[in-house]
Structures are given as structure tokens and as C-alpha cells.
Coordinates of C-alpha atoms and ligand atoms in Angstrom, one line a residue:
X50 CA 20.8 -27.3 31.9
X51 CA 19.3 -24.0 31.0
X52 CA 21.2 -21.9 28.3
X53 CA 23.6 -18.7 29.3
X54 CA 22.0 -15.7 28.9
X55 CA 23.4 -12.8 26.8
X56 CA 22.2 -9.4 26.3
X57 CA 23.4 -6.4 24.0
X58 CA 23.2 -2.6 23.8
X59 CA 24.6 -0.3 20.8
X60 CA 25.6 2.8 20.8
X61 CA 26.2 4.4 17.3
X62 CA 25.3 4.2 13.7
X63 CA 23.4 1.3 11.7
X64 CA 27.1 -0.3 11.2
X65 CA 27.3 -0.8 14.7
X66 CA 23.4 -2.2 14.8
X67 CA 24.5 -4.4 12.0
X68 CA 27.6 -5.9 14.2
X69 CA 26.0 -6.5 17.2
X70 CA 23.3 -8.7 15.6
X71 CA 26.5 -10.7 14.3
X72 CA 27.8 -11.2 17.2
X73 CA 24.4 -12.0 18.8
X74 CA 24.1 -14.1 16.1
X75 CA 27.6 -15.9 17.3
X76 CA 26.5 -16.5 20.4
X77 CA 23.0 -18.0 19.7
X78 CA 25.5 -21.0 17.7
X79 CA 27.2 -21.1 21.0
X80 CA 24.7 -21.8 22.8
X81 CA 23.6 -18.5 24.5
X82 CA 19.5 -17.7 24.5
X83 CA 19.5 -13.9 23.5
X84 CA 17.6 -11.6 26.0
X85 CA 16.6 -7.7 25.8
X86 CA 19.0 -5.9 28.0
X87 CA 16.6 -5.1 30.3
X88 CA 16.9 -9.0 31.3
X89 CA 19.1 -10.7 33.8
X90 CA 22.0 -12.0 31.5
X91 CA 24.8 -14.0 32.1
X92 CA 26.8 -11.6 29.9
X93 CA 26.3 -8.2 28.4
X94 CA 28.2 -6.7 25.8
X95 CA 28.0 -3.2 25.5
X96 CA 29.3 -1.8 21.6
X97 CA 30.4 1.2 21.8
X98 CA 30.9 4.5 19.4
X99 CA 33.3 7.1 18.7
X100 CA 31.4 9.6 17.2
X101 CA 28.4 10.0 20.1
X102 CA 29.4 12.5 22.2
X103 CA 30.7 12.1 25.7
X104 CA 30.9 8.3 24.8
X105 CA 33.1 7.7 28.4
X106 CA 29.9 9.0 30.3
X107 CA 27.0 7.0 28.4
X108 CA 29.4 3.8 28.6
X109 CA 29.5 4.2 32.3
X110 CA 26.4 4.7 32.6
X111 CA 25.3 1.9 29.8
X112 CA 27.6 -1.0 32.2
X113 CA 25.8 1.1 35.8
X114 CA 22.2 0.2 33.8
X115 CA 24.0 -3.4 32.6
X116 CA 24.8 -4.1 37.0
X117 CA 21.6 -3.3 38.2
X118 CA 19.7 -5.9 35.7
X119 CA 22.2 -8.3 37.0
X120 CA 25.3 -7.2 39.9
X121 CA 26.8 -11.1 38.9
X122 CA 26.5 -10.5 35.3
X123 CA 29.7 -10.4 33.1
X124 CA 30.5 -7.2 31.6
X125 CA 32.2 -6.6 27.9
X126 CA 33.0 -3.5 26.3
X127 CA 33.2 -3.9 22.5
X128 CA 33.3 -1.2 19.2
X129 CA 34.9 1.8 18.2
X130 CA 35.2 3.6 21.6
X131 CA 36.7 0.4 22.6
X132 CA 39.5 0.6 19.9
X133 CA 40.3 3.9 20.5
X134 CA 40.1 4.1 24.2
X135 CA 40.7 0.5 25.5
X136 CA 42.7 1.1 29.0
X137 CA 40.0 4.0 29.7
X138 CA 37.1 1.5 29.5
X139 CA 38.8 -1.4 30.8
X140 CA 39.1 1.3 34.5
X141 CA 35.5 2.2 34.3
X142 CA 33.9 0.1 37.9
X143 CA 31.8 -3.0 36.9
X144 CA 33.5 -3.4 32.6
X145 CA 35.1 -6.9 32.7
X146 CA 36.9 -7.1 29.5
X147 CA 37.0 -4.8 26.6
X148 CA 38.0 -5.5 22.8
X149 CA 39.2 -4.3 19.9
X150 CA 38.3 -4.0 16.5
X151 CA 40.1 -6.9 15.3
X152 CA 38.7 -9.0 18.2
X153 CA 35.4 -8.4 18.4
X154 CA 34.2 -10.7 16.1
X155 CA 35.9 -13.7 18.0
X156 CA 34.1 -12.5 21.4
X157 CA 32.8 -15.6 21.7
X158 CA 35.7 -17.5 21.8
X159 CA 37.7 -15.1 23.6
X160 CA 35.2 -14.6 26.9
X161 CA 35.5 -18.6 27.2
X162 CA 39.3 -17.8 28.3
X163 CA 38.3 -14.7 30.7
X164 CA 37.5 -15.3 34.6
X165 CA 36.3 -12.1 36.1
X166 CA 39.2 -10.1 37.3
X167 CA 39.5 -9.4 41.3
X168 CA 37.4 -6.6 42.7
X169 CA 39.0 -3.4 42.0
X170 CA 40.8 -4.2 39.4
X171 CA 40.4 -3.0 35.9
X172 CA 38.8 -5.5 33.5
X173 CA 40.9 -8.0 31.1
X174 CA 42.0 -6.0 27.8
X175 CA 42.1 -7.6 24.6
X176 CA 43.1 -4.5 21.6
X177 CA 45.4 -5.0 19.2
X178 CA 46.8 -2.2 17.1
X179 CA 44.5 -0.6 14.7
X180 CA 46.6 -2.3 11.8
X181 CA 45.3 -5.3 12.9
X182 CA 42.0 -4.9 11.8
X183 CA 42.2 -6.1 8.2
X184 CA 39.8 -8.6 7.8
X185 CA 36.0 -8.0 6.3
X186 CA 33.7 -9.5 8.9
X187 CA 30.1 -9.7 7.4
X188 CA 27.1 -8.4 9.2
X189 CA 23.7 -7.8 9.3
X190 CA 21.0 -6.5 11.4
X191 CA 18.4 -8.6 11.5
X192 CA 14.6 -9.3 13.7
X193 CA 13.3 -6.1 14.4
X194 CA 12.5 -4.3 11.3
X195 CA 11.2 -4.6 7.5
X196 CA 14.3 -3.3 6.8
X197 CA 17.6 -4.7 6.9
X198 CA 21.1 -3.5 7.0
X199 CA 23.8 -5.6 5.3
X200 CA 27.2 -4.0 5.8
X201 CA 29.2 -4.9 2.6
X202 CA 32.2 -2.4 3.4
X203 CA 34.2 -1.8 6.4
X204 CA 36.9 0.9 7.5
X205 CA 38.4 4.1 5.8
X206 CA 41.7 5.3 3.7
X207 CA 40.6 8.8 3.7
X208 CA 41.7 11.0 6.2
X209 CA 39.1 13.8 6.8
X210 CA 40.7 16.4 9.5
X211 CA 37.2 15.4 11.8
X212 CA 37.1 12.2 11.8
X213 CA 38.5 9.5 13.8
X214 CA 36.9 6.5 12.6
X215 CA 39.9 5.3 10.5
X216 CA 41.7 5.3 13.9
X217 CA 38.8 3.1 15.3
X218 CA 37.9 1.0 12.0
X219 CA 40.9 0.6 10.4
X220 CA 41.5 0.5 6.7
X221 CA 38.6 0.2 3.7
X222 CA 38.1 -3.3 3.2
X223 CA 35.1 -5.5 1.8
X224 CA 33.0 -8.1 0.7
X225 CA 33.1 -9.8 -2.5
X226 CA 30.3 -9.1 -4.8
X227 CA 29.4 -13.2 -4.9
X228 CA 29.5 -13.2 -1.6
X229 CA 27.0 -10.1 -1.1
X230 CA 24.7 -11.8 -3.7
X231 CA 24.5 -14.8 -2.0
X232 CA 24.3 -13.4 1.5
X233 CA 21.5 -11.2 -0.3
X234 CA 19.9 -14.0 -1.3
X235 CA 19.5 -16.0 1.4
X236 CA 18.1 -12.6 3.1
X237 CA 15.3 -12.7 0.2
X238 CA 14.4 -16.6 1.7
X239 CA 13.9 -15.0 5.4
X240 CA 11.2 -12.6 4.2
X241 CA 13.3 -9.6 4.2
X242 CA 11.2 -6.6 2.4
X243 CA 14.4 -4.0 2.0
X244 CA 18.1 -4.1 2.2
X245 CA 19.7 -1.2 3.0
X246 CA 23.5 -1.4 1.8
X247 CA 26.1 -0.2 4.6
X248 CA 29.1 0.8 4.8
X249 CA 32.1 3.2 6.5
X250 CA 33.0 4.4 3.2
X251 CA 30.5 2.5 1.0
X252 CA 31.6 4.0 -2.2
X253 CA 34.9 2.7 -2.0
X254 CA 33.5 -1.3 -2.1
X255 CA 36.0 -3.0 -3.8
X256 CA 39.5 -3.4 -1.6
X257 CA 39.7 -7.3 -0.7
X258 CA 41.9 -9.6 1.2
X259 CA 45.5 -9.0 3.2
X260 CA 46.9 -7.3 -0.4
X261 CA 43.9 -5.6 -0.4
X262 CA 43.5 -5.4 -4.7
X263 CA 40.4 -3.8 -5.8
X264 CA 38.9 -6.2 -8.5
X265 CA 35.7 -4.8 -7.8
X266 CA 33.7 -1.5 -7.1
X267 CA 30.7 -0.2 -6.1
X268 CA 29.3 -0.1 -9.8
X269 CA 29.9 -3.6 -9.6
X270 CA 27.9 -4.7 -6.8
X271 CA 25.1 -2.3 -7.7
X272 CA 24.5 -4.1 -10.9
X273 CA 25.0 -7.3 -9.6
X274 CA 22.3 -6.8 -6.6
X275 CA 20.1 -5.1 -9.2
X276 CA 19.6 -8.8 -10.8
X277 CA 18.7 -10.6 -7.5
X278 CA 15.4 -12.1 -7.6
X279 CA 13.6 -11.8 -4.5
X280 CA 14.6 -8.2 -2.7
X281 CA 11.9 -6.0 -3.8
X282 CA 13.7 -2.8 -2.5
X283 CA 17.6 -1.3 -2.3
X284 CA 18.9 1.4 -0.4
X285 CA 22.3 2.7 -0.5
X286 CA 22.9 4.4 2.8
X287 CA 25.3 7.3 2.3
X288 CA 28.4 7.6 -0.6
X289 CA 31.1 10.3 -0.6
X290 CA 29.9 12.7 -3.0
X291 CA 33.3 12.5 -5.3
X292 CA 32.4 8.2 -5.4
X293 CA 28.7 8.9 -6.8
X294 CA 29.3 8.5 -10.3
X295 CA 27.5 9.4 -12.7
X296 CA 26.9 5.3 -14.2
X297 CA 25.7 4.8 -10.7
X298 CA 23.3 7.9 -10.6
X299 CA 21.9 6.4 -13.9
X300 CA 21.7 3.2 -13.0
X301 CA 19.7 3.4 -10.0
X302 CA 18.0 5.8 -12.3
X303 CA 17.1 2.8 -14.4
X304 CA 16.8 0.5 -11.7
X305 CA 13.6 -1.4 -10.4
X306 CA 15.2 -2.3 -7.2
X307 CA 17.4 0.8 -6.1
X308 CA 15.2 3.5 -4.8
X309 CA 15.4 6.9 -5.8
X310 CA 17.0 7.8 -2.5
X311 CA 20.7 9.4 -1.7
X312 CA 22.3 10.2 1.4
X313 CA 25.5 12.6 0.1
X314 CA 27.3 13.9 2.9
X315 CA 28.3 17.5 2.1
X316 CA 29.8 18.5 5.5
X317 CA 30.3 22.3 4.4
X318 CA 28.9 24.6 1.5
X319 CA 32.4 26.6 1.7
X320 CA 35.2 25.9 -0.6
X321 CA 37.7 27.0 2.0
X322 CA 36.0 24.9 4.9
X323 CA 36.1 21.4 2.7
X324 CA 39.9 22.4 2.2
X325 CA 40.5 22.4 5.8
X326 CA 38.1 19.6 6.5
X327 CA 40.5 17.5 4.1
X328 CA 37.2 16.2 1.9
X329 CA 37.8 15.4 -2.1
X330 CA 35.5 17.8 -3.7
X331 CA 34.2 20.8 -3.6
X332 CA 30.8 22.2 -3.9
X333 CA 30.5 22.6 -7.6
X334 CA 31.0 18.8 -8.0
X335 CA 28.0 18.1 -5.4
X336 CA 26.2 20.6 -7.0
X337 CA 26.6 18.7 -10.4
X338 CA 25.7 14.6 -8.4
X339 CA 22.7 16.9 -7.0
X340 CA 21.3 18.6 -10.5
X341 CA 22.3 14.8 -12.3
X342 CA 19.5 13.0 -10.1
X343 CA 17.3 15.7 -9.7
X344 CA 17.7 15.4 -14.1
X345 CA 17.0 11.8 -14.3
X346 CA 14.9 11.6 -11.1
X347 CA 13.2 14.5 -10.1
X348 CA 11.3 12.6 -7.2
X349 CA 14.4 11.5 -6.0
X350 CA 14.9 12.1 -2.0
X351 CA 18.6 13.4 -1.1
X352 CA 19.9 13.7 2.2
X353 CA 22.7 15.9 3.3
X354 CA 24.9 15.1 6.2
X355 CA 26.3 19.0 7.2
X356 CA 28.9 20.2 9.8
X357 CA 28.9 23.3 11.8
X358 CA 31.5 24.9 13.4
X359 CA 34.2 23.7 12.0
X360 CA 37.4 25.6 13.4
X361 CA 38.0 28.6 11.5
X362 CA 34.6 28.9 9.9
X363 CA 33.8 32.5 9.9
X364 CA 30.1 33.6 10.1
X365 CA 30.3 34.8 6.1
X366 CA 30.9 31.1 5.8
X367 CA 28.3 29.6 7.6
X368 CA 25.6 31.5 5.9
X369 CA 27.6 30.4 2.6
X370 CA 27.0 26.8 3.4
X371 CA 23.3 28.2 4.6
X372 CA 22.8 29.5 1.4
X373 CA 24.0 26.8 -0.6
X374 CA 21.8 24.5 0.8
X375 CA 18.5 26.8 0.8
X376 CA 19.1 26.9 -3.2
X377 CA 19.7 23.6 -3.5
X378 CA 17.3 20.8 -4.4
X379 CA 18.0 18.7 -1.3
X380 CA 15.3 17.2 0.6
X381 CA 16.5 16.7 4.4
X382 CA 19.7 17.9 6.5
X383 CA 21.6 16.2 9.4
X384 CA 23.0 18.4 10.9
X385 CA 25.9 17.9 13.7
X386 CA 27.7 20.6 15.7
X387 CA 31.6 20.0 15.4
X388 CA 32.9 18.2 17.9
X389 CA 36.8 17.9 18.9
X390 CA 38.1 14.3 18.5
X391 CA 41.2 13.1 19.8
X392 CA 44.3 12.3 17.6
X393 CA 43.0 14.4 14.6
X394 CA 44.1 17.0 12.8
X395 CA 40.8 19.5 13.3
X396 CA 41.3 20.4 16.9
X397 CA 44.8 21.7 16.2
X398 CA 43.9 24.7 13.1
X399 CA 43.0 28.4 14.1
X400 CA 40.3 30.0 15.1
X401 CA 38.1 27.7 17.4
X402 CA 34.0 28.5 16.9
X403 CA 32.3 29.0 20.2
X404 CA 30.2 26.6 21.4
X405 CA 27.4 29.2 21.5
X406 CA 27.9 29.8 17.9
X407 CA 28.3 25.9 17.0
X408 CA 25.0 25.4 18.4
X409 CA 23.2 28.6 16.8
X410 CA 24.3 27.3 13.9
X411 CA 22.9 23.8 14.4
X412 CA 19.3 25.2 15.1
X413 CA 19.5 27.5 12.1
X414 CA 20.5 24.4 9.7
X415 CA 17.9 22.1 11.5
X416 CA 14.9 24.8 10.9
X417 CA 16.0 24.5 7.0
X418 CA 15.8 21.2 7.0
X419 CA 12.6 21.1 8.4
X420 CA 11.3 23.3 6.2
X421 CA 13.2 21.5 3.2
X422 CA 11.5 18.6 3.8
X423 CA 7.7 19.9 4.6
X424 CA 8.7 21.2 0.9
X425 CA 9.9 18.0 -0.5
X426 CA 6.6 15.9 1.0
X427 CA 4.0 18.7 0.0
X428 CA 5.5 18.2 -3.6
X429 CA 4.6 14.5 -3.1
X430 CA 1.0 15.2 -2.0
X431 CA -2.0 13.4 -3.9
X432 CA 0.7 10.9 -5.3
X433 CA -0.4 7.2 -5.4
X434 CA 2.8 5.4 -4.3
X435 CA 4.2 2.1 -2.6
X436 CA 4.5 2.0 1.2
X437 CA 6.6 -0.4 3.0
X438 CA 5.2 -0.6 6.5
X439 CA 7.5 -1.3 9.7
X440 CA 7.3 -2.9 13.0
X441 CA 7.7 -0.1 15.3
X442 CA 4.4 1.3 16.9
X443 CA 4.2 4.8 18.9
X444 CA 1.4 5.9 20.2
X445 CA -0.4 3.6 18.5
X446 CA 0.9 4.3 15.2
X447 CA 2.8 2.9 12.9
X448 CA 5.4 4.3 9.7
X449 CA 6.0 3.2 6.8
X450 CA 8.4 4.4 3.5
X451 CA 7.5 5.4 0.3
X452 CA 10.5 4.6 -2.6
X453 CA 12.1 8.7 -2.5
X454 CA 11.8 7.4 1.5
X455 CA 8.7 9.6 2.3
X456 CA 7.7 8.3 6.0
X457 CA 3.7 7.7 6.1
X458 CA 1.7 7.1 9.3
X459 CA -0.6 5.0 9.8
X460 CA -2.7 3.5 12.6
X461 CA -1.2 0.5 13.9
X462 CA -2.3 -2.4 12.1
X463 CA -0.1 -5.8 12.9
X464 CA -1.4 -7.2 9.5
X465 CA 0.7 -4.1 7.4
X466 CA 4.0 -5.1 9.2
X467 CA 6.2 -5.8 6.3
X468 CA 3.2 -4.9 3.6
X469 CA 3.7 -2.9 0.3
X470 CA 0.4 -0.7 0.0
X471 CA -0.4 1.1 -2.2
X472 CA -1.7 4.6 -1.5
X473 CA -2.5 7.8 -1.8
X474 CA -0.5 10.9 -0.3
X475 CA -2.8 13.0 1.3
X476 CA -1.3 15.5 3.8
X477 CA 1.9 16.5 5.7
X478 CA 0.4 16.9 9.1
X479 CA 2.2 19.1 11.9
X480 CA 4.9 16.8 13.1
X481 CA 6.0 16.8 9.2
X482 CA 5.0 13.1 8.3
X483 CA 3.1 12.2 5.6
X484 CA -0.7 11.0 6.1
X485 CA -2.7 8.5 3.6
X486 CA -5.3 6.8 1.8
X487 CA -5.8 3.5 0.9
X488 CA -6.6 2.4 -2.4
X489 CA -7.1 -1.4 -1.4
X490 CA -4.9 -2.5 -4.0
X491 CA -1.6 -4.5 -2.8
X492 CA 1.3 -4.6 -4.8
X493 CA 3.4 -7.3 -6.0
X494 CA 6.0 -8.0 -3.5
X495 CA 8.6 -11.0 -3.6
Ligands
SF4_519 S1 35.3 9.6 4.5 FE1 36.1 11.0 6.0 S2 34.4 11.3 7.4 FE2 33.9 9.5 6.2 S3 34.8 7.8 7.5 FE3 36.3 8.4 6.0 S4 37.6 9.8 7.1 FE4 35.7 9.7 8.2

């Protein structure tokens, strides 16, 4: 008999991208053949996020898409939309069955016990309370790319005014560092290149099991990845700038394996603004974590994660956080218009910011950031450097990262796929990407 079919589409961040190659993973034990979502499946599972904008519209339209592939196909909504939003989904024509956080990872199991439900009628929910989601499930994306992302940390105890993914992840939790070593290392024996380390709130690795003690921290896994034969390059993906210490800024300053590569979120360059935003430091401290690695690595490559438009920030504050970031030594910005999000605290303080304004803003930010980061490659230009070259090809071209995460085109060639070269920098051409020479000499790679 021929195997069920199952196909996926994510919505969201790298976290998410992570999951849903776990779960497909599940379901390949089960049984299921994977298919690209452009396939007739048996079963599609759609995993949703919280943050994208107008989530309710691009998940209809996501299970519309799902329909038309295959009208007999089974429908499941999964992810942090799903948590937050459960009945909503569970209404929208064609969804099937929607779950939660805590149940996501047993969807397996669970759609063996689902029929469809009559025509008409919302799909079967399966959501338990927020609460319930105390367990660390492991994950990793895996198949498409050089690059992998391991989550090692899951869920949030902060509670910035914004943000809503604590309501939709749940508390921090995580891995053990043995188990991320050995999960690591089995990674190393597949012919992964680069592991990039993921998390919610990745500097706060360390919380484990139902009492959730913290026998461990981020230090800790850091060093103990650093000694893993076999992973020729780290990334950390982003860490709250107050859980950046300085032992880890040095270490990965010492370090063969980490790359000289930060993603910091700042949010706001305004004192007042990171008040209301609830985040645990204020600008001098990322100022200091910024003028540390630029110290220690001045090749280093920092990204900034920025929000504009939070309520009640005035013009004079905007160009405050402009400023701060035009005189800083940063070398990219992502920049993301404020957006209201239910049940948090943001939507409720004074002095709402237009939209008009919110996206003004954007635009101004994004222009620095372009032009931050033309400055960051040009610096970079004649260098002779490592490239790790990835699967994807546009337009006949392929990319490829340098350590401080310069990205270098190339014309495809299948044989770089997964390749340390090393090359030359030559050029940032217009569409600010970094253009190279060959030197014909490969380097050592695990
Ligand atoms: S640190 Fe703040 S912004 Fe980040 S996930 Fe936690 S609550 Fe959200």
C-alpha cells in the first residue's frame, strides 16, 4: 500500500522552521512520505505565527492554497497563532483540527484519533492552557540548507509590553547541555557545515524540567559546543542584550568555532521608550556589549532588531534612537513598525503613533541600515576570507557567508553547495552583496 502523504507550510521565524522539520520528522517514523506543499497530501499542517501580521488572513488563505492542491486533504492548524487564537482558526472553512503548543509535538498521535468533522462545522480543537506547555521539545531544521538551526531554548519569563510570545510559547525552558552536545554531534555525522543556535530567549538556556532549576546557562553550553569535533562553524542567533556577557563576548572572541557574528535586539535608542517597552537595560549598557566586541573583534558583524512607533514615542525620540544607531558601530538593522498585539500591555499606554508615522519611520531606519551595511562590507573589501556556500539558487546565482556573515555571490555552481572557499572580497555591487575571487585554495572543513 502506498504511504500517506503529508505536506507542511511555516509561517514565522527560524524556531518555527526548526519545529516543523520535527514534526515532519515524526511523521516520516509514522510512516507518512513527506511532499512539498504544492503536492497532493493526505494531510497538511499549516504552523502558524503570532508576530506576522494579519496572521488570520494568510492562514486562510495558507488552508484556501492547502484545498486547492487537494479538496479531500486533511487540514491542521498548528503554532503560535494556534495557541493564542485556537477557536478563531478552528471557524476558518476547510481547517480540520487545530493545536496547541503543548500538543503539537504529539500531532502525530493525536490526528490518528480525529475523523473529519461534518461540513460546516468548525474543525476538532485540541489547546490546552498556555501553562501546559512546560516541556523542552527538541528541534531542528534540517534538508534544505548548509546551515542548520538547532533550537536549544524554548518560551519566555520576560514580559516586554509588545510582545505576546510568552502567551503563545509559554515559559523559558531548555535543553540540557549533554543533550545539545550530543544532538550536535550526531548533526556533525550528517554533513552539517553550520549550526545556528535558536532560541525564544536564547540567553536565558539553562531552566530544565517541571521545577524548572537552572543548573546550567548559556556560558555553559557555549563552551561545551566550542569543544565538539566536527561543526566547523557556530552561530548564536539573537541574545537579549542585558544576557550577553562579557565571558561570552570573549569567548566567542577566542573561539575557533563561534563566529564573530551578534544579533542584539535593541528595540529603541530612547531610555524612556525601553521603560515603557518593559526591556532590562538601557542604552548605555548596549552601547558597552557593542564597544566590548567591536574591542576584541573589530570585524565582528552585529545586527540590531529596532522598533518604531512604539506608543508614545515622540518624533525627538525617534531621531534619538536614529541617532544612536547612525553613531554606533552596528552593521545591519531589522527594522519592524509597531504592531498592536492582543492581551498586552502596549496597546493600552498614551499617545498612539500614526500609522503614517510608524511607517515613515520604518523607511528612514531601513535606508540606515542599508547604508550601515554597504559600510560594514566596503570595510571588508580586498579581504581573503572563508565562504560557506548554500543551496539556494536565484537567477542563477548562488550566496554564500563569510564568518562576520558577509553574504557573497556567486554563479551557481552545484559542486560549492556546502564548500568552504576561500576568497577574495572584491566589490559590494548595487544590490549590496559582496562579489569575489577565487584563490583555488579550499580550506579545511570537518
Ligand atoms: S524577551 Fe521580550 S520580546 Fe523577547 S520573547 Fe521575551 S517577552 Fe518577547
Amino acid at each position: 500500500m502506498e504511504n500517506k502523504k503529508v505536506a507542511f507550510y511555516t509561517l514565522g521565524c527560524k524556531l518555527n522552521f526548526s519545529e516543523t522539520s520535527a514534526i515532519g520528522r515524526q511523521f516520516e517514523e509514522h510512516g507518512f512520505e513527506k511532499v512539498s506543499f504544492e503536492d497532493a497530501a493526505d494531510i497538511y499542517v499549516i504552523n502558524t505565527c503570532s508576530v506576522t501580521d494579519h496572521a488570520d488572513r494568510k492562514c486562510r488563505k495558507v488552508v484556501k492554497e492547502a484545498l486547492k492542491h487537494n479538496p479531500e486533504a486533511f487540514v491542521t492548524v498548528v503554532g503560535c497563532y494556534a495557541q493564542l487564537k485556537p477557536q478563531e482558526i478552528a471557524e476558518i472553512p476547510g481547517v480540520h483540527a487545530v493545536l496547541g503548543a503543548a500538543e503539537k509535538f504529539q500531532l502525530v498521535e493525536t490526528l490518528a484519533g480525529f475523523r473529519k468533522p461534518d461540513a460546516g462545522a468548525p474543525g476538532h480543537v485540541h489547546a490546552s492552557p498556555i501553562s501546559a506547555a512546560t516541556e523542552f521539545h527538541a528541534a531542528h531544521s534540517f534538508g534544505d540548507r548548509t546551515r542548520t538551526f538547532l533550537k536549544v531554548q524554548d518560551g519566555c519569563d520576560y514580559s516586554c509590553s509588545f510582545c505576546t510570545i510568552p502567551l503563545a510559547r509559554g515559559n523559558s525552558r531548555s535543553d540540557s547541555v549533554q543533550s545539545v552536545v550530543e544532538r550536535v554531534q550526531k548533526l556533525a555525522e550528517t554533513g552539517v557545515k553550520e549550526i545556528v543556535l535558536t532560541g525564544v530567549n536564547l540567553g536565558d538556556f539553562g531552566l530544565q524540567g517541571p521545577e524548572r532549576e537552572r543548573k546550567e546557562n548559556f556560558y555553559d553550553l557555549v563552551q561545551a559546543l566550542d569543544e565538539v569535533e566536527g561543526i566547523g562553524r557556530f552561530r548564536i542567533s539573537s541574545c537579549e542584550p542585558n544576557l550577553l556577557s562579557d565571558e561570552i563576548i570573549r569567548f566567542v572572541a577566542r573561539s575557533k568555532r563561534f563566529m564573530p557574528h551578534f544579533h542584539i535586539p535593541l528595540q529603541s535608542g530612547s531610555n524612556k521608550i525601553l521603560g515603557l517597552m518593559r526591556r532590562r537595560y538601557r542604552r548605555e549598557l548596549y552601547v558597552e556589549r557593542v564597544q566590548l566586541i567591536k574591542e576584541l573583534m573589530p570585524h565582528a558583524c552585529i545586527g540590531v532588531d529596532v522598533i518604531v512607533g512604539f506608543p508614545g514615542e515622540t518624533e525627538g525620540e525617534f531621531l534619538e534612537t536614529y541617532q544612536f544607531l547612525n553613531e554606533l558601530d552596528v552593521s545591519y538593522l531589522h527594522v519592524f513598525p509597531y504592531s498592536e498585539r492582543e492581551n498586552t500591555l502596549a496597546p493600552t499606554l498614551p499617545g498612539r503613533v500614526q500609522d503614517r508615522h510608524r511607517h515613515e519611520r520604518t523607511t528612514q531606519l531601513r535606508t540606515l541600515s542599508e547604508k550601515k551595511k554597504r559600510h560594514f562590507y566596503e570595510q571588508h573589501v580586498g579581504a581573503e576570507t572563508a565562504v560557506l556556500f548554500e543551496d539556494d539558487v536565484t537567477n542563477g546565482q548562488m550566496e554564500g557567508f563569510t564568518p562576520n556573515y558577509i553574504r557573497v555571490v556567486a554563479k551557481y555552481d552545484p559542486l560549492l553547495v556546502g564548500e568552504l572557499k576561500r576568497l577574495r572580497l572584491t566589490a559590494v555591487n548595487p544590490q549590496n552583496l559582496m562579489e569575489a575571487e577565487e584563490l583555488g585554495i579550499e580550506v579545511f572543513q570537518h
